[in-house]
Coordinates of C-alpha atoms in Angstrom, one line a residue:
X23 CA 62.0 88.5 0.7
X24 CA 58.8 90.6 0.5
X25 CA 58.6 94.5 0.7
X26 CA 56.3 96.5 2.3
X27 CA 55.5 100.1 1.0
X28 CA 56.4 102.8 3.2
X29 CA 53.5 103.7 6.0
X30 CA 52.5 106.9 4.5
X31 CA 50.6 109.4 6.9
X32 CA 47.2 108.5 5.0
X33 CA 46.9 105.2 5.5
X34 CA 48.3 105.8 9.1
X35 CA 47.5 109.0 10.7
X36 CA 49.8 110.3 13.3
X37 CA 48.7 111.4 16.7
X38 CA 50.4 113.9 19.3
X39 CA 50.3 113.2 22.5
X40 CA 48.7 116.0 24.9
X41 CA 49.1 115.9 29.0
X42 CA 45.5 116.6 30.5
X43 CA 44.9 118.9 33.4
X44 CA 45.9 116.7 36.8
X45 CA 46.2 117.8 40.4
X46 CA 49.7 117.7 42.0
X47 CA 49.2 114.4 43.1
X48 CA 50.1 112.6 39.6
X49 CA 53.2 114.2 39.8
X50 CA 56.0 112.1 41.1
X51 CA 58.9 114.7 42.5
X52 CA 62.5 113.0 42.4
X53 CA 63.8 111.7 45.7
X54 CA 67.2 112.6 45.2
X55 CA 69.5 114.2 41.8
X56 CA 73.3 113.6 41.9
X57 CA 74.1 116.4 40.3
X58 CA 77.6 115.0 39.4
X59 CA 77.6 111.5 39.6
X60 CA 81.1 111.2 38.6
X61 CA 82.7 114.0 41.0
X62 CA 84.0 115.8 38.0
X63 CA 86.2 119.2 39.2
X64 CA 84.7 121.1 36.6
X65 CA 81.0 122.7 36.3
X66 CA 80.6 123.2 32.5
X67 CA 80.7 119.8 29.7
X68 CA 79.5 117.1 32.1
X69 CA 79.3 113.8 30.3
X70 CA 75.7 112.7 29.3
X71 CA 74.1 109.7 30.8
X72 CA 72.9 107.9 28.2
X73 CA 72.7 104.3 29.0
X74 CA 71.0 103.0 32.3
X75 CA 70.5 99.1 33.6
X76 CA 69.6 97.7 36.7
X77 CA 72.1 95.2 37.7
X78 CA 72.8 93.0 40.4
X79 CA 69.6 93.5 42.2
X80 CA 70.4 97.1 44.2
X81 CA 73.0 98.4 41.9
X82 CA 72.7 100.2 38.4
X83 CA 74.8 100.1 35.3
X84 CA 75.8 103.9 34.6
X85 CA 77.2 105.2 30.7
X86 CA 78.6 107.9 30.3
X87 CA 79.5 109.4 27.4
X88 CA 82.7 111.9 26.4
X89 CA 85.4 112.7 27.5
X90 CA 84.9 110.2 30.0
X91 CA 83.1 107.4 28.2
X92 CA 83.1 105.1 31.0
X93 CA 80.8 102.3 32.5
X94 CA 80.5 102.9 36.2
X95 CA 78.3 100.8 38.6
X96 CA 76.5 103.2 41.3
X97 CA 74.9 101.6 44.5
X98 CA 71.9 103.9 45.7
X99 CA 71.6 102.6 48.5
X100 CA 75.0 103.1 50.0
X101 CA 74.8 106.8 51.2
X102 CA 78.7 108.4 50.6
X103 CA 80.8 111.4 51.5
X104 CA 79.7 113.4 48.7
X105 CA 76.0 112.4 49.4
X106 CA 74.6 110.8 46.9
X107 CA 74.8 107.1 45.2
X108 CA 78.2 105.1 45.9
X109 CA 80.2 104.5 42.9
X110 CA 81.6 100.5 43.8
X111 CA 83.1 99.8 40.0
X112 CA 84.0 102.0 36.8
X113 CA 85.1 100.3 33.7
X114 CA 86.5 101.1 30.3
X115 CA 86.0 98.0 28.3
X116 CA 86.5 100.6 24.8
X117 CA 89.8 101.5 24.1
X118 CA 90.9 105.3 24.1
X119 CA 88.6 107.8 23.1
X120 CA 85.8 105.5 21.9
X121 CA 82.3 106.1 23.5
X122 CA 80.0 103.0 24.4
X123 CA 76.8 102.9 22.3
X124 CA 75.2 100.0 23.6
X125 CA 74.9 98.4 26.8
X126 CA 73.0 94.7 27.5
X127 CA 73.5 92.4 30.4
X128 CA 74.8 88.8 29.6
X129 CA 71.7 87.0 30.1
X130 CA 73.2 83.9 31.6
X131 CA 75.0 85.5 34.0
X132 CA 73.2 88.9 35.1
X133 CA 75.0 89.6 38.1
X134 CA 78.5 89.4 36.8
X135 CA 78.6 89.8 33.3
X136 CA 77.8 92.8 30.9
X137 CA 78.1 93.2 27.1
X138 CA 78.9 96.6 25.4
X139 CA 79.2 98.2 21.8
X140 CA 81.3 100.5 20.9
X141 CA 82.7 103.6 18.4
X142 CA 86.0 101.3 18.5
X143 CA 84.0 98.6 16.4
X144 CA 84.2 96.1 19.3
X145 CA 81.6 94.3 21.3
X146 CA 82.9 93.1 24.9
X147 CA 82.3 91.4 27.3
X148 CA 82.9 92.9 30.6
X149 CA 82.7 90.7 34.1
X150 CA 82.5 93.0 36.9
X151 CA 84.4 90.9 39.4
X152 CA 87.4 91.8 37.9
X153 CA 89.1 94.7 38.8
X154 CA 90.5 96.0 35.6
X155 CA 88.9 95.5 32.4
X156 CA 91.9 95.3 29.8
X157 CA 91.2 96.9 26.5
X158 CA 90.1 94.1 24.0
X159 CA 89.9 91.3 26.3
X160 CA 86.6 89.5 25.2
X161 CA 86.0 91.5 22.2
X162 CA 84.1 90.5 19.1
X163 CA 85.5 91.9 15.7
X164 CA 84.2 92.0 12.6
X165 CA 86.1 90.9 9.7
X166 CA 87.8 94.1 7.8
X167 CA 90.9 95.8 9.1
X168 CA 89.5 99.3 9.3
X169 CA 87.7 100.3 12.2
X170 CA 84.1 100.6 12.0
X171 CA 82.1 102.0 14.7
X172 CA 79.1 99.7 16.1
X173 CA 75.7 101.7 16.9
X174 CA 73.6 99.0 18.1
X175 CA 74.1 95.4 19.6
X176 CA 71.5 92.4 21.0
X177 CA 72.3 89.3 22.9
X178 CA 70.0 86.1 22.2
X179 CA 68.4 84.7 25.5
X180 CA 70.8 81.8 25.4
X181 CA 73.5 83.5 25.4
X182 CA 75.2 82.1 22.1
X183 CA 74.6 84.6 19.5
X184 CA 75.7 88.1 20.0
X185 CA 74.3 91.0 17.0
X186 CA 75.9 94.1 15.8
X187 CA 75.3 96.7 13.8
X188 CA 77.7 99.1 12.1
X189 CA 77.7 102.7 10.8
X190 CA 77.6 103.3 7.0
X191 CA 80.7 103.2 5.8
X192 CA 81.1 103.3 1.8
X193 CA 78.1 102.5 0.2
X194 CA 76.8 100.2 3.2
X195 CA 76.1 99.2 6.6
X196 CA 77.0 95.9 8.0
X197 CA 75.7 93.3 10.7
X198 CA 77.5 90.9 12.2
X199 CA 77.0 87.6 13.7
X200 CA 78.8 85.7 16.5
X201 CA 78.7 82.9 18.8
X202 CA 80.7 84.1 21.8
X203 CA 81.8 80.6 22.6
X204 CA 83.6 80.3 19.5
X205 CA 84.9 84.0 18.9
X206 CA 87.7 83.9 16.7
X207 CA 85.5 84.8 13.6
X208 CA 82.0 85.9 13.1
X209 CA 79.6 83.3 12.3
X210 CA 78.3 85.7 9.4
X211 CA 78.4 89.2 7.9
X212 CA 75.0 90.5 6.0
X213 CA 76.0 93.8 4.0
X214 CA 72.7 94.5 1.8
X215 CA 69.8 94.4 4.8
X216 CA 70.3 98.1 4.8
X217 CA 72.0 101.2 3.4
X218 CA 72.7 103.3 5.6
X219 CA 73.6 103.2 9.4
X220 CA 72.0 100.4 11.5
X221 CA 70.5 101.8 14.6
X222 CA 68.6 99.4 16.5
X223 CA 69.0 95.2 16.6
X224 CA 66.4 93.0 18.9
X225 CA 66.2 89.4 18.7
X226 CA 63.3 87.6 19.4
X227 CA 62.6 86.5 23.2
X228 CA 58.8 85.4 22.6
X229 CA 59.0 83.2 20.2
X230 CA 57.4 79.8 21.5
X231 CA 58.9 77.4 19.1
X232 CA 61.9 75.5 18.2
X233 CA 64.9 78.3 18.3
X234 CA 66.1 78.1 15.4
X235 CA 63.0 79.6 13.8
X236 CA 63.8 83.0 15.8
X237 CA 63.9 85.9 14.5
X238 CA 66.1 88.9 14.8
X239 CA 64.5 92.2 14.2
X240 CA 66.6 95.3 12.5
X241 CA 66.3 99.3 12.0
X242 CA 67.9 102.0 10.2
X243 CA 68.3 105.2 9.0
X244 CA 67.1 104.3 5.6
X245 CA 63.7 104.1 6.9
X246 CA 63.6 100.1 6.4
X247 CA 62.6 97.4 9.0
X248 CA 63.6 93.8 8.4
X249 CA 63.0 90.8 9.8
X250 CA 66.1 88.1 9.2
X251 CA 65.7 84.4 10.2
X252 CA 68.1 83.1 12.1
X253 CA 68.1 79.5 11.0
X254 CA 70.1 80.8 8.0
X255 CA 72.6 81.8 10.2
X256 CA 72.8 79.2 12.3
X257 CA 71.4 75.8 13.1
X258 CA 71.6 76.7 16.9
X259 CA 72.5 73.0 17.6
X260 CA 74.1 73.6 21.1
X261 CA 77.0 70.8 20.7
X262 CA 77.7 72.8 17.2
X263 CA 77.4 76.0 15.4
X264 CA 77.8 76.0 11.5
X265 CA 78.6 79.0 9.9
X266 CA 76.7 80.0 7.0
X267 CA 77.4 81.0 3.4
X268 CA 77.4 84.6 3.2
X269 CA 75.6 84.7 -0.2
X270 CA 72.4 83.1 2.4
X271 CA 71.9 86.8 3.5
X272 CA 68.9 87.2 0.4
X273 CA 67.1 83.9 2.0
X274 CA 67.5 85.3 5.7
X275 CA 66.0 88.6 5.0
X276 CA 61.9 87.3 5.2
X277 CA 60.5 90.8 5.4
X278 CA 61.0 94.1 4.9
X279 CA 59.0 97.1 5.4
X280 CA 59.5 101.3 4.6
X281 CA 58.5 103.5 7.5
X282 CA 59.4 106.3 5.7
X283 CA 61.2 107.9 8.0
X284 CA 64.4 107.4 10.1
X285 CA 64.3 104.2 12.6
X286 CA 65.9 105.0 15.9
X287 CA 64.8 101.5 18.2
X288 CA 62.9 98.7 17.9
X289 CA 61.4 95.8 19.8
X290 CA 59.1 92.8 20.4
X291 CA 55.6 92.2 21.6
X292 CA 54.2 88.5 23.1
X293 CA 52.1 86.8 20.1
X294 CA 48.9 87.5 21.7
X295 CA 49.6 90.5 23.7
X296 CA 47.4 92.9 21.4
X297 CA 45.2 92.2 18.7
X298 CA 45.5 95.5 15.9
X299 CA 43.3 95.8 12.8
X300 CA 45.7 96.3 9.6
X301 CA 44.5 98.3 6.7
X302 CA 43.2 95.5 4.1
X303 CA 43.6 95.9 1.2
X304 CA 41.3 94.2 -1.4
X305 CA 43.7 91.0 -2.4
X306 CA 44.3 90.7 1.0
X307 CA 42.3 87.9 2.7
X308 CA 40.6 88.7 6.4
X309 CA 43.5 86.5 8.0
X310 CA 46.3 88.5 6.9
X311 CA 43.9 91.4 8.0
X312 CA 43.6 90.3 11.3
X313 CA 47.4 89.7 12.1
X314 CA 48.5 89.9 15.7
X315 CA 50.8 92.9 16.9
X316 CA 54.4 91.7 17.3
X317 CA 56.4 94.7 16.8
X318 CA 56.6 98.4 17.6
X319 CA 59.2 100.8 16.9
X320 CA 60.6 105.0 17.4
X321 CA 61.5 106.8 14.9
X322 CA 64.0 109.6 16.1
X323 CA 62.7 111.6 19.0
X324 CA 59.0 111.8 18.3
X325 CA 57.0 109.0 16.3
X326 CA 56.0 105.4 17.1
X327 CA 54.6 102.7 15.4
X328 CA 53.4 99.3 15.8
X329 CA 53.2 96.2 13.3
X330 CA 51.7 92.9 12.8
X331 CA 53.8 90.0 12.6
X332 CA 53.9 90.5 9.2
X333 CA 56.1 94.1 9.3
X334 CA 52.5 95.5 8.3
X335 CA 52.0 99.4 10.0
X336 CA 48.7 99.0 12.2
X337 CA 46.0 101.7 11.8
X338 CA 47.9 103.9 14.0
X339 CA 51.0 106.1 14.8
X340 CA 51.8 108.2 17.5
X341 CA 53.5 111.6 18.2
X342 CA 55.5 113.1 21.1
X343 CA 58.0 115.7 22.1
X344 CA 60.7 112.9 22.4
X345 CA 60.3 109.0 22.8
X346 CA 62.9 108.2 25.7
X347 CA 62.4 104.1 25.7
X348 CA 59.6 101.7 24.9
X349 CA 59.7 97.9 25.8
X350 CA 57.0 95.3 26.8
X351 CA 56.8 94.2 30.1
X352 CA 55.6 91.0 31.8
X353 CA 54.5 90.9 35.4
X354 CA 57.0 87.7 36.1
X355 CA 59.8 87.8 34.1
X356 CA 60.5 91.1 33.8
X357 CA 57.7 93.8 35.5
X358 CA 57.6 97.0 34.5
X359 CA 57.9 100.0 37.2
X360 CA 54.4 99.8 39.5
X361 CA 53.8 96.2 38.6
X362 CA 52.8 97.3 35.2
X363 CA 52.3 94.6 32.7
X364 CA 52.2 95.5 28.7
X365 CA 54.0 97.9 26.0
X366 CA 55.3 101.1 27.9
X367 CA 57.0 103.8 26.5
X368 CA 58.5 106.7 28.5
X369 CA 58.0 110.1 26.6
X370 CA 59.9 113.3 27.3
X371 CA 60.0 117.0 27.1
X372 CA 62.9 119.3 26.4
X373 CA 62.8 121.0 29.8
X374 CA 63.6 117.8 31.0
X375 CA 59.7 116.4 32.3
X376 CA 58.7 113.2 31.3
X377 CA 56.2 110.8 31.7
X378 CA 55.3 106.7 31.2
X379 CA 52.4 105.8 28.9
X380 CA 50.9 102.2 28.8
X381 CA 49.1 100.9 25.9
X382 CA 45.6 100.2 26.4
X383 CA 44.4 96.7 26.3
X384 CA 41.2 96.9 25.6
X385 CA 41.6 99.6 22.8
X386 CA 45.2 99.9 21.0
X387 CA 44.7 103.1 19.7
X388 CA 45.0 104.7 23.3
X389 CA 47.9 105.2 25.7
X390 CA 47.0 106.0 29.0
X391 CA 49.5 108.3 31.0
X392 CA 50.3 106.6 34.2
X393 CA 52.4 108.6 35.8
X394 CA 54.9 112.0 35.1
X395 CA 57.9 112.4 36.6
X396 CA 58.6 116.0 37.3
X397 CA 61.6 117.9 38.2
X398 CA 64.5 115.2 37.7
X399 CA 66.4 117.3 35.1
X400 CA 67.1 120.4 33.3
X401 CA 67.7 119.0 29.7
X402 CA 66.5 116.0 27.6
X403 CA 66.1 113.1 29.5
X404 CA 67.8 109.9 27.3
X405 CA 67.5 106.9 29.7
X406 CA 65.0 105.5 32.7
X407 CA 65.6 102.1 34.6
X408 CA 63.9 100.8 37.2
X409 CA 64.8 97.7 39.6
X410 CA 62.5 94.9 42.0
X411 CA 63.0 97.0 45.0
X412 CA 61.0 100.2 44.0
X413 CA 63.9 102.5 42.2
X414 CA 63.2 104.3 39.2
X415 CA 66.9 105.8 37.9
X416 CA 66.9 108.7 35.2
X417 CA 70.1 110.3 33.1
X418 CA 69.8 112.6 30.8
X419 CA 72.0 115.6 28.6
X420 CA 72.6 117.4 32.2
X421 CA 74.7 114.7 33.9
X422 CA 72.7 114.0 36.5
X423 CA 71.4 111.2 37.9
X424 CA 67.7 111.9 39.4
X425 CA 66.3 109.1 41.9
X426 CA 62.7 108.5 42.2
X427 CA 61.0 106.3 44.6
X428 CA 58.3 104.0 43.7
X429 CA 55.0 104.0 45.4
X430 CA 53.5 100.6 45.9
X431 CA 50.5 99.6 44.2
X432 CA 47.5 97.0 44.4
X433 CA 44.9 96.4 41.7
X434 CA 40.9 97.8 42.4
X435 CA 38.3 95.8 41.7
X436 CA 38.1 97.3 38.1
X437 CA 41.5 96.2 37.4
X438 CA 42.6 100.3 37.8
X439 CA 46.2 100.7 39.6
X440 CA 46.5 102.3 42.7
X441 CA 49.2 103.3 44.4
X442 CA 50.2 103.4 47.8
X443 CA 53.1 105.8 48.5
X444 CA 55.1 106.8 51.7
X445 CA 54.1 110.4 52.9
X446 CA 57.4 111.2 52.1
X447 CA 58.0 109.7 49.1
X448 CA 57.8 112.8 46.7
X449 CA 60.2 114.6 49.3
X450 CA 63.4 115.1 47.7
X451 CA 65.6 113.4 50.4
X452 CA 67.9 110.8 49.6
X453 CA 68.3 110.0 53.4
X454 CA 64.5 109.3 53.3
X455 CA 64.9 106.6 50.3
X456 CA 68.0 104.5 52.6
X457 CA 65.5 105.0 55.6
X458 CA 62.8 103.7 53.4
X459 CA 64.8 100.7 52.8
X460 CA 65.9 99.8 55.8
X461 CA 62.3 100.1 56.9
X462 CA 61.4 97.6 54.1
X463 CA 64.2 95.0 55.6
X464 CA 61.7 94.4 58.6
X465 CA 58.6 93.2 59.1
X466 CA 55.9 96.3 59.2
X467 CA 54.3 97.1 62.0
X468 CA 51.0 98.4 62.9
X469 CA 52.4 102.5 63.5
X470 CA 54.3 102.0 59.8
X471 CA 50.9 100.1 58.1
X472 CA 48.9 104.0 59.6
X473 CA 51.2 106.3 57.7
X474 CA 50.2 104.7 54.4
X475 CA 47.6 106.1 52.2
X476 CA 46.0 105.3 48.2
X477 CA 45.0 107.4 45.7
X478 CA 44.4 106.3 42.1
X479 CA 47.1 107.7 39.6
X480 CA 45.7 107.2 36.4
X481 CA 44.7 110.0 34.6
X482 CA 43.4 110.8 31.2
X483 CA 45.4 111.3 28.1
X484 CA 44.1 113.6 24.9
X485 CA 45.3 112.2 21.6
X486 CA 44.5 115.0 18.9
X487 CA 45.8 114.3 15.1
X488 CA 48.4 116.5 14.1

């Protein structure tokens, strides 16, 4: 296992992020907000939204958290009585008066099949075509008889390994390894990766090799990052799963690096995505210089940071009001909002405004704004999903649900986006998004192919060190 010092602010200076001056064209109005998606009788403590997921092609996978803590499914294309998004399923997979803090589909089954974490300390497996989800059914336990609450959980590609992590509780913080097939026990139990609560687990999805070699990527309120092979916890044979000797855990744990400051998510980047220049220093040889980027990750609400595949900080960190959500996205398997290929991250403000920045790929120390998103909410935003069909979905600390309508977009001939957008499609008019759709089921004509106009979107963003 190999440390990394902490990524002090001199070696990797911060950055805020400023919006530029823009006409009212870059601003993207909400098509619809359900102002109360749940149909609550009360107007004061709405729940929060604070986990979104498209699902099942149309339909989105809601969280909501106290007093309700529920899992509902909303169809927003379904127009109801109340006039917004169709509510077509609501689960409680936690038991009583335990929130969900984590929500992933099951990635061998997308359409059916969802996996939550929970402040119950259970991870279940929910399958939406039943009608009631009984309280423990599928559930993954870890081994001690207390309860302790899990704040983060991943799901390997294959399906057969599920991660979670657990709050402190003593003088540590736990993660837990199962294979879902075989749930009676977990498969392993590492204590010592980190001290205090574990916040954010992603395994590896880009790794080209054999699978064993993958690796499973950790964050946590003690400021450390670690990187933990998986082949000590498993020799992913698919006829058989060994468990490992927990006293493995010092041999799984390859790297480790000190952010200095508290890690709220985490994620991957493909191996030659970006190519970032990491501070050398002078018994360091120009190959461990030159390392790829792999990794990026949020500190809480404001910071981010990306590293080589060696959990080195790159020359660069960024600042915001908030950090919303980051992820890489690939045009085929899984395409970010407008087509967008590449690391995104959605930023916010505290009136509730928020914006999605791509990172350049030509030069890695800029984000480029592509597009704000105006007028959705009142409060901090904490989740944005988007599906195939042109939906962006945003829930935040007000309880709503805002709806926002994707214009469609073609590439110039400098490789610039440009979008082209419905006259309508800033109108905030939910009747205009199922009209929309239902004009999208049949072939265009020539009348429809007149009303469409481009503009380029892109606009400038001003990076100023703090």
């Amino acid at each position: 296992m190999e440390e990394i010092p902490a990524a002090t602010a001199t070696s990797s200076p911060r950055y805020r992020l400023k919006f530029s001056n823009s006409s009212k064209s870059d601003n993207l109005a909400p098509l619809y907000s359900f102002e109360n998606p749940l149909g609550i009788h009360r107007s004061e403590n709405l729940p929060y939204v604070t986990h979104l997921q498209s699902f099942d092609q149309s339909c989105y996978l809601v969280v909501f958290s106290a007093p309700e803590d529920t899992v509902a499914i909303f169809d927003p294309s379904t127009n109801s009585t109340t006039g917004g998004a169709q509510i077509i399923g609501n689960y409680k997979p936690h038991l009583p008066e335990s929130g969900v803090t984590k929500l992933k589909l099951c990635p061998t089954n997308p359409s059916h099949l969802f996996w939550t974490s929970g402040t119950d300390g259970r991870v279940v497996r929910t399958d939406v075509r039943e009608q009631e989800t009984k309280h423990g059914k599928n559930a993954l336990k870890g081994k001690w008889a207390h309860k302790r609450p899990f704040l983060s959980m991943d799901v390997s590609s294959n399906g057969n390994m599920v991660v979670a992590g657990t709050e402190k509780d003593g003088e540590d913080a736990s993660i837990v390894f199962w294979d879902p097939r075989n749930s009676s026990k977990p498969l392993a139990t590492h204590t010592s990766t980190h001290s205090d609560d574990i916040t954010t687990l992603s395994i590896d999805r880009y790794h080209t090799g054999d699978d064993s070699a993958r690796y499973l990527l950790s964050g946590s309120t003690d400021c450390l990052l670690s990187l933990t092979n998986l082949s000590a916890i498993t020799n992913d044979d698919e006829a058989n799963q060994n468990p490992a000797e927990e006293d493995s855990e010092d041999d799984a744990i390859e790297r480790v690096a000190n952010w200095g400051c508290s890690i709220a998510r985490t994620g991957w980047i493909p191996d030659k995505a970006y190519k970032f220049t990491v501070p050398r220093k002078s018994e360091e040889s120009a190959d461990e210089q030159d390392s790829r980027g792999r990794i990026w990750s949020t500190s809480d609400m404001e910071t981010m940071a990306l590293w080589s595949d060696q959990a080195k900080a790159v020359d660069h960190q960024w600042k915001t009001d908030y950090v919303i959500d980051a992820g890489y996205c690939d045009k085929d398997d899984h395409p970010g909002p407008w087509g967008m290929k590449g690391l995104l991250k959605w930023c916010g403000t505290n009136d509730g405004n928020i914006a999605l920045l791509q990172l350049s790929s030509k030069d890695p120390s800029k984000w480029n704004v592509e597009q704000r998103l105006i007028g959705g909410h009142s409060e901090i935003v904490r989740c944005v999903s988007w599906d195939k069909q042109g939906l962006i979905v945003t829930g935040g600390e007000d309880g709503k649900l805002a709806f926002w309508r994707q214009p469609e977009v073609d590439h110039d001939e400098d490789g610039d986006v440009e979008m082209k957008s419905m006259a309508n499609a800033a109108s905030p008019s939910y009747e205009a998004y199922v009209g929309e759709q239902a004009r999208r089921r049949r072939p265009e004509s020539d009348d429809d192919e007149s009303k469409v106009h481009t503009y380029n979107h892109k606009f400038p963003l001003t990076i100023a060190p703090c």
